[in-house]
């Protein structure tokens, strides 16, 4: 291996700017403008993607994105998150919170730079926080990063191993997106129009809030849910970083649905696959009867429900859902036959979604375990034939 600096193996390192004119600078379609919320660890998100017109894009020609570019968040709470640019959203530019890192492919594989940045994330966070009032990585800091470079052949083998895991994670995400759309389509076709239903009711007719308690000592980071470890945009959850200091917390049961009650517009929702617990900032909806579990989850998963929840939320800086009003949400009361027919379709879909998420957690753990060993050379890939 040879030790070099990023400046020696990159064609470009640089960030852009936010177009002038505030919200009016953005348009419904045009050239993609990548912002920090689009850059997640290992993956690109199109959620909240912004677009600018050709005139604004021309002013940012110096940060025109290309296929294979590495994106690195350089400011704020998401500093040091990195991913590859998604070619589906080219042409594009970046704003001042995101840096383009473009490899000189005669010296380094672009994905190798990405995995290196992920491996050195703790170091990047230290750099960003050193002597500054706000987390920030400068161009100079990135240029001076030192990297141990094996041969291009060995780089490709390392990237091949890690990409095989990451691609499976991405595929599972895509499958789950399709399964979730299918589940909502089936639900909306059968129960989406409350006004036309023979039997109408409200949410409290099929569920209640959990008042059960569980000892925190019986929970672990995989069975405790708070608004911090529940993911926005209905993406499930990650493991908690800590458990509450109180002796007990709200108990949740298999078939319950959890929704974060803080800033409900983030649409954080989790279906309980097992016995678990949640914080006081999370609402635990318990179906009155087990056969309502999938129906309840599908009802709460709908965008229409979250819109209802947001409309009744109290507070401005950190709005919270009104628990009493939430239970007045109008619903169809399905017949036993209609509910049974729905469950035949819905329950296997929900089970597969959460099976895929569980597999992704295992794959992520495998990736994160292999990453330092592969990047440091502890695992010799020279003899691996991919």
mmCIF file of C-alpha atoms in Angstrom:
data_model
loop_
_atom_site.group_PDB
_atom_site.id
_atom_site.type_symbol
_atom_site.label_atom_id
_atom_site.label_comp_id
_atom_site.label_asym_id
_atom_site.label_seq_id
_atom_site.Cartn_x
_atom_site.Cartn_y
_atom_site.Cartn_z
ATOM 1 C CA UNK A 1 0.000 0.000 0.000
ATOM 2 C CA UNK A 2 1.047 3.583 -0.609
ATOM 3 C CA UNK A 3 -0.062 6.484 1.586
ATOM 4 C CA UNK A 4 -1.391 9.438 -0.416
ATOM 5 C CA UNK A 5 -3.604 12.445 0.176
ATOM 6 C CA UNK A 6 -7.071 12.934 -1.267
ATOM 7 C CA UNK A 7 -5.762 15.945 -3.175
ATOM 8 C CA UNK A 8 -3.357 13.625 -5.031
ATOM 9 C CA UNK A 9 -5.989 11.124 -6.188
ATOM 10 C CA UNK A 10 -9.057 13.307 -6.799
ATOM 11 C CA UNK A 11 -9.950 15.295 -9.878
ATOM 12 C CA UNK A 12 -12.301 17.520 -7.923
ATOM 13 C CA UNK A 13 -13.193 18.390 -4.332
ATOM 14 C CA UNK A 14 -15.689 21.188 -3.863
ATOM 15 C CA UNK A 15 -19.120 22.345 -2.719
ATOM 16 C CA UNK A 16 -21.738 24.578 -4.283
ATOM 17 C CA UNK A 17 -24.153 27.257 -3.117
ATOM 18 C CA UNK A 18 -27.823 27.779 -2.394
ATOM 19 C CA UNK A 19 -29.545 29.653 -5.239
ATOM 20 C CA UNK A 20 -30.583 33.199 -4.401
ATOM 21 C CA UNK A 21 -34.231 34.069 -4.130
ATOM 22 C CA UNK A 22 -35.372 31.716 -1.364
ATOM 23 C CA UNK A 23 -38.089 29.215 -2.178
ATOM 24 C CA UNK A 24 -38.810 30.989 -5.455
ATOM 25 C CA UNK A 25 -35.400 29.862 -6.708
ATOM 26 C CA UNK A 26 -36.643 26.270 -6.834
ATOM 27 C CA UNK A 27 -38.965 24.786 -9.419
ATOM 28 C CA UNK A 28 -41.107 21.670 -9.838
ATOM 29 C CA UNK A 29 -38.714 20.122 -12.346
ATOM 30 C CA UNK A 30 -35.380 20.910 -13.915
ATOM 31 C CA UNK A 31 -31.794 20.294 -12.853
ATOM 32 C CA UNK A 32 -31.382 18.375 -9.581
ATOM 33 C CA UNK A 33 -29.948 20.278 -6.621
ATOM 34 C CA UNK A 34 -28.560 17.853 -4.041
ATOM 35 C CA UNK A 35 -28.849 18.971 -0.416
ATOM 36 C CA UNK A 36 -27.700 17.397 2.842
ATOM 37 C CA UNK A 37 -30.989 15.528 3.407
ATOM 38 C CA UNK A 38 -30.383 13.630 0.167
ATOM 39 C CA UNK A 39 -27.057 12.232 1.385
ATOM 40 C CA UNK A 40 -27.461 9.283 3.746
ATOM 41 C CA UNK A 41 -24.815 6.845 4.919
ATOM 42 C CA UNK A 42 -24.103 4.563 1.929
ATOM 43 C CA UNK A 43 -27.295 5.556 0.066
ATOM 44 C CA UNK A 44 -28.782 8.467 -1.883
ATOM 45 C CA UNK A 45 -32.292 9.629 -0.941
ATOM 46 C CA UNK A 46 -34.631 11.427 -3.323
ATOM 47 C CA UNK A 47 -36.832 12.574 -0.439
ATOM 48 C CA UNK A 48 -37.232 16.355 -0.584
ATOM 49 C CA UNK A 49 -35.070 16.571 -3.697
ATOM 50 C CA UNK A 50 -34.913 20.135 -5.030
ATOM 51 C CA UNK A 51 -34.798 21.326 -8.630
ATOM 52 C CA UNK A 52 -33.460 24.511 -10.194
ATOM 53 C CA UNK A 53 -33.868 26.002 -13.669
ATOM 54 C CA UNK A 54 -31.171 26.152 -16.338
ATOM 55 C CA UNK A 55 -30.214 29.721 -15.417
ATOM 56 C CA UNK A 56 -29.593 28.827 -11.777
ATOM 57 C CA UNK A 57 -27.810 25.631 -12.833
ATOM 58 C CA UNK A 58 -25.499 27.597 -15.114
ATOM 59 C CA UNK A 59 -24.350 29.653 -12.122
ATOM 60 C CA UNK A 60 -23.324 26.386 -10.453
ATOM 61 C CA UNK A 61 -21.451 24.882 -13.391
ATOM 62 C CA UNK A 62 -18.358 24.473 -11.212
ATOM 63 C CA UNK A 63 -20.225 21.839 -9.168
ATOM 64 C CA UNK A 64 -21.883 19.916 -11.976
ATOM 65 C CA UNK A 65 -22.340 16.313 -10.896
ATOM 66 C CA UNK A 66 -21.070 13.351 -12.874
ATOM 67 C CA UNK A 67 -21.731 9.633 -12.707
ATOM 68 C CA UNK A 68 -19.689 8.019 -9.936
ATOM 69 C CA UNK A 69 -19.199 11.183 -7.877
ATOM 70 C CA UNK A 70 -18.942 10.701 -4.121
ATOM 71 C CA UNK A 71 -21.162 13.049 -2.096
ATOM 72 C CA UNK A 72 -20.052 14.100 1.391
ATOM 73 C CA UNK A 73 -22.076 16.208 3.821
ATOM 74 C CA UNK A 74 -19.757 18.867 5.192
ATOM 75 C CA UNK A 75 -21.896 20.863 7.660
ATOM 76 C CA UNK A 76 -24.532 20.483 10.348
ATOM 77 C CA UNK A 77 -25.872 17.481 12.218
ATOM 78 C CA UNK A 78 -25.464 15.195 9.191
ATOM 79 C CA UNK A 79 -21.806 16.055 8.653
ATOM 80 C CA UNK A 80 -19.641 13.134 7.390
ATOM 81 C CA UNK A 81 -22.519 11.202 5.838
ATOM 82 C CA UNK A 82 -21.426 9.968 2.408
ATOM 83 C CA UNK A 83 -22.854 8.152 -0.597
ATOM 84 C CA UNK A 84 -22.521 7.868 -4.371
ATOM 85 C CA UNK A 85 -24.588 10.124 -6.632
ATOM 86 C CA UNK A 86 -27.605 8.319 -8.104
ATOM 87 C CA UNK A 87 -27.339 8.470 -11.892
ATOM 88 C CA UNK A 88 -31.143 8.588 -12.178
ATOM 89 C CA UNK A 89 -31.026 12.180 -10.925
ATOM 90 C CA UNK A 90 -28.414 13.570 -13.292
ATOM 91 C CA UNK A 91 -27.865 16.289 -14.466
ATOM 92 C CA UNK A 92 -27.374 17.807 -11.047
ATOM 93 C CA UNK A 93 -25.572 20.264 -8.804
ATOM 94 C CA UNK A 94 -24.801 20.422 -5.060
ATOM 95 C CA UNK A 95 -25.441 23.204 -2.571
ATOM 96 C CA UNK A 96 -22.978 24.581 -0.009
ATOM 97 C CA UNK A 97 -23.661 21.802 2.520
ATOM 98 C CA UNK A 98 -22.498 18.998 0.213
ATOM 99 C CA UNK A 99 -19.078 18.386 -1.312
ATOM 100 C CA UNK A 100 -18.370 16.564 -4.555
ATOM 101 C CA UNK A 101 -15.392 14.204 -4.343
ATOM 102 C CA UNK A 102 -14.464 12.991 -7.814
ATOM 103 C CA UNK A 103 -11.828 10.281 -8.128
ATOM 104 C CA UNK A 104 -8.984 10.212 -10.609
ATOM 105 C CA UNK A 105 -9.924 6.755 -11.856
ATOM 106 C CA UNK A 106 -6.393 6.059 -13.053
ATOM 107 C CA UNK A 107 -5.381 6.064 -9.372
ATOM 108 C CA UNK A 108 -8.410 5.137 -7.269
ATOM 109 C CA UNK A 109 -11.833 3.534 -7.640
ATOM 110 C CA UNK A 110 -14.570 6.029 -6.743
ATOM 111 C CA UNK A 111 -16.445 3.562 -4.507
ATOM 112 C CA UNK A 112 -13.201 2.860 -2.682
ATOM 113 C CA UNK A 113 -13.128 6.540 -1.672
ATOM 114 C CA UNK A 114 -16.708 6.241 -0.424
ATOM 115 C CA UNK A 115 -15.950 3.202 1.727
ATOM 116 C CA UNK A 116 -12.793 4.872 3.019
ATOM 117 C CA UNK A 117 -14.808 7.916 4.117
ATOM 118 C CA UNK A 118 -17.302 5.647 5.867
ATOM 119 C CA UNK A 119 -14.489 3.809 7.603
ATOM 120 C CA UNK A 120 -12.947 7.095 8.780
ATOM 121 C CA UNK A 121 -16.244 8.703 9.758
ATOM 122 C CA UNK A 122 -15.288 9.127 13.427
ATOM 123 C CA UNK A 123 -12.110 10.912 12.322
ATOM 124 C CA UNK A 124 -14.131 13.190 10.031
ATOM 125 C CA UNK A 125 -16.492 14.027 12.885
ATOM 126 C CA UNK A 126 -13.520 14.966 15.067
ATOM 127 C CA UNK A 127 -12.150 17.202 12.329
ATOM 128 C CA UNK A 128 -15.516 18.837 11.811
ATOM 129 C CA UNK A 129 -15.987 19.661 15.492
ATOM 130 C CA UNK A 130 -12.438 20.848 16.200
ATOM 131 C CA UNK A 131 -12.307 24.545 17.024
ATOM 132 C CA UNK A 132 -15.564 25.444 15.347
ATOM 133 C CA UNK A 133 -18.908 26.710 16.617
ATOM 134 C CA UNK A 134 -20.651 24.562 14.025
ATOM 135 C CA UNK A 135 -19.746 21.142 12.671
ATOM 136 C CA UNK A 136 -18.011 21.715 9.352
ATOM 137 C CA UNK A 137 -15.499 20.071 7.039
ATOM 138 C CA UNK A 138 -13.519 22.393 4.804
ATOM 139 C CA UNK A 139 -12.104 21.689 1.374
ATOM 140 C CA UNK A 140 -8.614 21.861 2.874
ATOM 141 C CA UNK A 141 -9.450 19.235 5.486
ATOM 142 C CA UNK A 142 -10.709 16.852 2.821
ATOM 143 C CA UNK A 143 -7.735 17.453 0.538
ATOM 144 C CA UNK A 144 -5.313 16.634 3.376
ATOM 145 C CA UNK A 145 -6.990 13.343 4.305
ATOM 146 C CA UNK A 146 -4.477 10.532 4.020
ATOM 147 C CA UNK A 147 -5.509 7.235 2.473
ATOM 148 C CA UNK A 148 -3.692 3.915 2.187
ATOM 149 C CA UNK A 149 -4.087 2.829 -1.415
ATOM 150 C CA UNK A 150 -3.560 -0.759 -2.524
ATOM 151 C CA UNK A 151 -3.379 -1.562 -6.226
ATOM 152 C CA UNK A 152 -6.400 -0.823 -8.408
ATOM 153 C CA UNK A 153 -7.026 -4.555 -8.666
ATOM 154 C CA UNK A 154 -7.182 -4.975 -4.909
ATOM 155 C CA UNK A 155 -9.343 -1.854 -4.591
ATOM 156 C CA UNK A 156 -11.855 -3.382 -7.006
ATOM 157 C CA UNK A 157 -11.936 -6.606 -4.970
ATOM 158 C CA UNK A 158 -12.603 -4.711 -1.751
ATOM 159 C CA UNK A 159 -15.317 -2.675 -3.470
ATOM 160 C CA UNK A 160 -16.801 -5.837 -4.997
ATOM 161 C CA UNK A 161 -17.214 -7.489 -1.586
ATOM 162 C CA UNK A 162 -18.787 -4.424 0.039
ATOM 163 C CA UNK A 163 -20.925 -3.591 -3.006
ATOM 164 C CA UNK A 164 -22.413 -7.085 -3.019
ATOM 165 C CA UNK A 165 -23.720 -6.462 0.506
ATOM 166 C CA UNK A 166 -24.815 -2.896 -0.179
ATOM 167 C CA UNK A 167 -26.620 -3.863 -3.381
ATOM 168 C CA UNK A 168 -28.621 -6.508 -1.504
ATOM 169 C CA UNK A 169 -29.581 -3.905 1.102
ATOM 170 C CA UNK A 170 -30.693 -1.549 -1.664
ATOM 171 C CA UNK A 171 -32.676 -4.310 -3.366
ATOM 172 C CA UNK A 172 -34.486 -5.130 -0.127
ATOM 173 C CA UNK A 173 -35.386 -1.453 0.274
ATOM 174 C CA UNK A 174 -36.797 -1.374 -3.255
ATOM 175 C CA UNK A 175 -38.775 -4.586 -2.674
ATOM 176 C CA UNK A 176 -40.200 -3.166 0.536
ATOM 177 C CA UNK A 177 -41.208 0.059 -1.191
ATOM 178 C CA UNK A 178 -43.139 -1.986 -3.736
ATOM 179 C CA UNK A 179 -44.719 -4.185 -1.046
ATOM 180 C CA UNK A 180 -45.801 -1.106 0.928
ATOM 181 C CA UNK A 181 -47.379 0.428 -2.188
ATOM 182 C CA UNK A 182 -49.171 -2.853 -2.883
ATOM 183 C CA UNK A 183 -50.483 -3.063 0.685
ATOM 184 C CA UNK A 184 -51.797 0.509 0.559
ATOM 185 C CA UNK A 185 -53.342 -0.068 -2.865
ATOM 186 C CA UNK A 186 -55.267 -3.084 -1.592
ATOM 187 C CA UNK A 187 -56.329 -1.181 1.532
ATOM 188 C CA UNK A 188 -57.466 1.928 -0.355
ATOM 189 C CA UNK A 189 -59.398 -0.076 -2.944
ATOM 190 C CA UNK A 190 -61.358 -1.874 -0.228
ATOM 191 C CA UNK A 191 -61.595 0.607 2.608
ATOM 192 C CA UNK A 192 -60.309 3.968 1.362
ATOM 193 C CA UNK A 193 -63.671 5.670 0.721
ATOM 194 C CA UNK A 194 -65.326 6.054 4.115
ATOM 195 C CA UNK A 195 -68.280 8.020 2.723
ATOM 196 C CA UNK A 196 -69.403 5.054 0.610
ATOM 197 C CA UNK A 197 -69.043 2.477 3.364
ATOM 198 C CA UNK A 198 -72.104 0.723 4.759
ATOM 199 C CA UNK A 199 -70.590 0.632 8.251
ATOM 200 C CA UNK A 200 -68.700 3.734 9.353
ATOM 201 C CA UNK A 201 -66.884 4.460 12.567
ATOM 202 C CA UNK A 202 -63.873 6.143 14.114
ATOM 203 C CA UNK A 203 -60.432 4.910 15.080
ATOM 204 C CA UNK A 204 -61.391 4.322 18.713
ATOM 205 C CA UNK A 205 -63.834 1.649 17.525
ATOM 206 C CA UNK A 206 -60.958 -0.687 16.628
ATOM 207 C CA UNK A 207 -58.079 0.303 18.935
ATOM 208 C CA UNK A 208 -56.907 2.075 22.075
ATOM 209 C CA UNK A 209 -53.648 3.469 23.401
ATOM 210 C CA UNK A 210 -51.540 1.027 25.355
ATOM 211 C CA UNK A 211 -51.615 1.582 29.097
ATOM 212 C CA UNK A 212 -49.550 -1.519 29.821
ATOM 213 C CA UNK A 213 -46.132 -1.185 31.427
ATOM 214 C CA UNK A 214 -42.908 -3.106 30.970
ATOM 215 C CA UNK A 215 -39.733 -3.083 33.055
ATOM 216 C CA UNK A 216 -36.907 -1.376 31.172
ATOM 217 C CA UNK A 217 -34.641 -4.188 32.385
ATOM 218 C CA UNK A 218 -36.601 -6.539 30.115
ATOM 219 C CA UNK A 219 -35.854 -4.426 26.998
ATOM 220 C CA UNK A 220 -32.766 -3.975 24.871
ATOM 221 C CA UNK A 221 -31.758 -1.604 22.058
ATOM 222 C CA UNK A 222 -33.610 -3.706 19.484
ATOM 223 C CA UNK A 223 -36.916 -3.780 21.402
ATOM 224 C CA UNK A 224 -37.159 -0.153 22.551
ATOM 225 C CA UNK A 225 -38.616 2.557 20.314
ATOM 226 C CA UNK A 226 -38.415 6.310 20.698
ATOM 227 C CA UNK A 227 -38.837 9.155 18.253
ATOM 228 C CA UNK A 228 -35.024 9.194 17.907
ATOM 229 C CA UNK A 229 -34.641 5.670 16.530
ATOM 230 C CA UNK A 230 -37.853 5.577 14.481
ATOM 231 C CA UNK A 231 -37.104 6.552 10.896
ATOM 232 C CA UNK A 232 -38.983 9.201 8.888
ATOM 233 C CA UNK A 233 -40.955 8.509 5.707
ATOM 234 C CA UNK A 234 -42.340 5.214 7.052
ATOM 235 C CA UNK A 235 -38.906 3.574 6.825
ATOM 236 C CA UNK A 236 -39.128 1.562 10.044
ATOM 237 C CA UNK A 237 -36.486 1.965 12.742
ATOM 238 C CA UNK A 238 -32.879 1.502 13.758
ATOM 239 C CA UNK A 239 -31.589 0.182 17.064
ATOM 240 C CA UNK A 240 -31.902 2.588 19.966
ATOM 241 C CA UNK A 241 -28.710 4.243 21.165
ATOM 242 C CA UNK A 242 -29.802 4.033 24.794
ATOM 243 C CA UNK A 243 -32.605 2.887 27.073
ATOM 244 C CA UNK A 244 -34.667 5.132 29.367
ATOM 245 C CA UNK A 245 -33.460 5.704 32.912
ATOM 246 C CA UNK A 246 -36.942 5.155 34.371
ATOM 247 C CA UNK A 247 -37.740 1.715 35.854
ATOM 248 C CA UNK A 248 -40.699 1.182 33.516
ATOM 249 C CA UNK A 249 -42.018 2.391 30.171
ATOM 250 C CA UNK A 250 -44.999 1.748 27.886
ATOM 251 C CA UNK A 251 -45.388 -1.919 26.930
ATOM 252 C CA UNK A 252 -46.210 -2.832 23.323
ATOM 253 C CA UNK A 253 -47.286 -6.188 21.967
ATOM 254 C CA UNK A 254 -47.076 -8.130 18.736
ATOM 255 C CA UNK A 255 -49.560 -6.593 16.278
ATOM 256 C CA UNK A 256 -49.525 -3.097 17.806
ATOM 257 C CA UNK A 257 -48.637 -0.060 15.685
ATOM 258 C CA UNK A 258 -46.282 2.665 16.911
ATOM 259 C CA UNK A 259 -46.301 6.258 15.663
ATOM 260 C CA UNK A 260 -44.016 9.060 16.804
ATOM 261 C CA UNK A 261 -46.184 11.816 18.265
ATOM 262 C CA UNK A 262 -43.540 14.520 17.857
ATOM 263 C CA UNK A 263 -43.595 16.318 14.508
ATOM 264 C CA UNK A 264 -46.018 13.846 12.937
ATOM 265 C CA UNK A 265 -45.254 15.195 9.463
ATOM 266 C CA UNK A 266 -42.108 13.019 9.558
ATOM 267 C CA UNK A 267 -44.418 9.972 9.267
ATOM 268 C CA UNK A 268 -42.567 7.667 11.656
ATOM 269 C CA UNK A 269 -44.435 4.381 11.976
ATOM 270 C CA UNK A 270 -43.492 0.862 13.103
ATOM 271 C CA UNK A 271 -45.472 -2.393 13.181
ATOM 272 C CA UNK A 272 -44.630 -4.425 16.295
ATOM 273 C CA UNK A 273 -43.354 -7.827 15.275
ATOM 274 C CA UNK A 274 -42.762 -8.885 18.876
ATOM 275 C CA UNK A 275 -43.096 -7.772 22.486
ATOM 276 C CA UNK A 276 -41.362 -4.410 22.950
ATOM 277 C CA UNK A 277 -41.561 -1.014 24.653
ATOM 278 C CA UNK A 278 -41.750 2.635 23.640
ATOM 279 C CA UNK A 279 -41.161 6.102 25.048
ATOM 280 C CA UNK A 280 -43.856 8.559 26.093
ATOM 281 C CA UNK A 281 -43.282 10.472 22.846
ATOM 282 C CA UNK A 282 -44.507 7.459 20.875
ATOM 283 C CA UNK A 283 -48.160 6.455 20.574
ATOM 284 C CA UNK A 284 -48.797 2.713 20.853
ATOM 285 C CA UNK A 285 -52.059 1.752 19.133
ATOM 286 C CA UNK A 286 -53.420 -1.593 20.377
ATOM 287 C CA UNK A 287 -56.045 -3.313 18.198
ATOM 288 C CA UNK A 288 -59.166 -4.252 20.164
ATOM 289 C CA UNK A 289 -59.039 -7.669 18.504
ATOM 290 C CA UNK A 290 -56.004 -9.453 16.976
ATOM 291 C CA UNK A 291 -57.655 -9.678 13.531
ATOM 292 C CA UNK A 292 -57.569 -5.876 13.315
ATOM 293 C CA UNK A 293 -53.742 -5.679 13.480
ATOM 294 C CA UNK A 294 -53.032 -5.459 9.725
ATOM 295 C CA UNK A 295 -56.113 -3.299 9.127
ATOM 296 C CA UNK A 296 -55.068 -0.893 11.900
ATOM 297 C CA UNK A 297 -51.507 -0.664 10.603
ATOM 298 C CA UNK A 298 -52.728 0.003 7.045
ATOM 299 C CA UNK A 299 -55.147 2.666 8.293
ATOM 300 C CA UNK A 300 -52.418 4.489 10.220
ATOM 301 C CA UNK A 301 -49.895 4.055 7.388
ATOM 302 C CA UNK A 302 -52.056 6.045 4.945
ATOM 303 C CA UNK A 303 -50.943 9.589 4.082
ATOM 304 C CA UNK A 304 -54.520 10.709 4.779
ATOM 305 C CA UNK A 305 -54.170 9.669 8.410
ATOM 306 C CA UNK A 306 -50.888 11.553 8.854
ATOM 307 C CA UNK A 307 -52.485 14.640 7.270
ATOM 308 C CA UNK A 308 -55.326 14.354 9.814
ATOM 309 C CA UNK A 309 -52.799 13.985 12.634
ATOM 310 C CA UNK A 310 -50.777 17.007 11.469
ATOM 311 C CA UNK A 311 -53.905 19.162 11.066
ATOM 312 C CA UNK A 312 -54.815 18.620 14.722
ATOM 313 C CA UNK A 313 -51.291 18.852 16.141
ATOM 314 C CA UNK A 314 -50.600 21.318 18.945
ATOM 315 C CA UNK A 315 -47.525 23.518 19.180
ATOM 316 C CA UNK A 316 -45.382 25.255 16.573
ATOM 317 C CA UNK A 317 -41.702 24.546 17.211
ATOM 318 C CA UNK A 318 -42.268 20.888 18.122
ATOM 319 C CA UNK A 319 -45.912 20.024 17.304
ATOM 320 C CA UNK A 320 -47.491 16.970 18.897
ATOM 321 C CA UNK A 321 -50.549 15.039 17.828
ATOM 322 C CA UNK A 322 -53.757 15.550 19.807
ATOM 323 C CA UNK A 323 -54.388 12.094 21.295
ATOM 324 C CA UNK A 324 -58.117 12.612 21.780
ATOM 325 C CA UNK A 325 -58.661 14.013 18.287
ATOM 326 C CA UNK A 326 -56.624 11.229 16.685
ATOM 327 C CA UNK A 327 -59.123 8.683 17.972
ATOM 328 C CA UNK A 328 -61.921 10.496 16.079
ATOM 329 C CA UNK A 329 -60.310 9.718 12.708
ATOM 330 C CA UNK A 330 -63.117 8.363 10.454
ATOM 331 C CA UNK A 331 -62.728 4.781 9.211
ATOM 332 C CA UNK A 332 -64.634 1.997 7.508
ATOM 333 C CA UNK A 333 -65.793 -0.736 9.858
ATOM 334 C CA UNK A 334 -65.182 -3.847 7.751
ATOM 335 C CA UNK A 335 -67.363 -6.913 7.944
ATOM 336 C CA UNK A 336 -65.824 -10.117 9.284
ATOM 337 C CA UNK A 337 -65.660 -11.525 5.754
ATOM 338 C CA UNK A 338 -64.059 -8.384 4.289
ATOM 339 C CA UNK A 339 -61.531 -8.255 7.134
ATOM 340 C CA UNK A 340 -60.616 -11.927 6.717
ATOM 341 C CA UNK A 341 -60.136 -11.487 2.968
ATOM 342 C CA UNK A 342 -57.940 -8.441 3.558
ATOM 343 C CA UNK A 343 -55.817 -10.287 6.136
ATOM 344 C CA UNK A 344 -55.110 -13.103 3.677
ATOM 345 C CA UNK A 345 -53.295 -10.539 1.529
ATOM 346 C CA UNK A 346 -52.043 -8.050 4.107
ATOM 347 C CA UNK A 347 -50.463 -10.229 6.785
ATOM 348 C CA UNK A 348 -47.972 -11.984 4.451
ATOM 349 C CA UNK A 349 -47.010 -8.599 2.953
ATOM 350 C CA UNK A 350 -46.315 -7.098 6.373
ATOM 351 C CA UNK A 351 -44.370 -10.193 7.416
ATOM 352 C CA UNK A 352 -42.192 -9.996 4.287
ATOM 353 C CA UNK A 353 -41.533 -6.263 4.739
ATOM 354 C CA UNK A 354 -40.253 -6.797 8.264
ATOM 355 C CA UNK A 355 -38.334 -9.923 7.284
ATOM 356 C CA UNK A 356 -36.490 -7.833 4.686
ATOM 357 C CA UNK A 357 -35.799 -5.121 7.242
ATOM 358 C CA UNK A 358 -34.422 -7.692 9.669
ATOM 359 C CA UNK A 359 -32.177 -9.051 6.919
ATOM 360 C CA UNK A 360 -30.959 -5.523 6.158
ATOM 361 C CA UNK A 361 -30.010 -5.034 9.788
ATOM 362 C CA UNK A 362 -27.944 -8.235 9.643
ATOM 363 C CA UNK A 363 -26.370 -7.208 6.340
ATOM 364 C CA UNK A 364 -25.544 -3.749 7.678
ATOM 365 C CA UNK A 365 -23.861 -5.325 10.690
ATOM 366 C CA UNK A 366 -21.861 -7.607 8.381
ATOM 367 C CA UNK A 367 -20.860 -4.662 6.179
ATOM 368 C CA UNK A 368 -19.816 -2.558 9.167
ATOM 369 C CA UNK A 369 -17.807 -5.485 10.569
ATOM 370 C CA UNK A 370 -15.998 -6.152 7.303
ATOM 371 C CA UNK A 371 -15.415 -2.500 6.403
ATOM 372 C CA UNK A 372 -12.500 -1.736 8.780
ATOM 373 C CA UNK A 373 -10.898 -5.134 8.170
ATOM 374 C CA UNK A 374 -10.990 -4.709 4.397
ATOM 375 C CA UNK A 375 -9.949 -1.052 4.322
ATOM 376 C CA UNK A 376 -7.070 -1.577 6.763
ATOM 377 C CA UNK A 377 -5.772 -4.608 4.888
ATOM 378 C CA UNK A 378 -6.371 -6.908 7.862
ATOM 379 C CA UNK A 379 -8.289 -9.149 5.462
ATOM 380 C CA UNK A 380 -6.117 -10.006 2.458
ATOM 381 C CA UNK A 381 -8.171 -9.861 -0.759
ATOM 382 C CA UNK A 382 -5.272 -10.393 -3.158
ATOM 383 C CA UNK A 383 -6.163 -14.053 -3.680
ATOM 384 C CA UNK A 384 -9.928 -13.547 -3.946
ATOM 385 C CA UNK A 385 -11.325 -14.160 -7.412
ATOM 386 C CA UNK A 386 -14.520 -12.171 -7.887
#
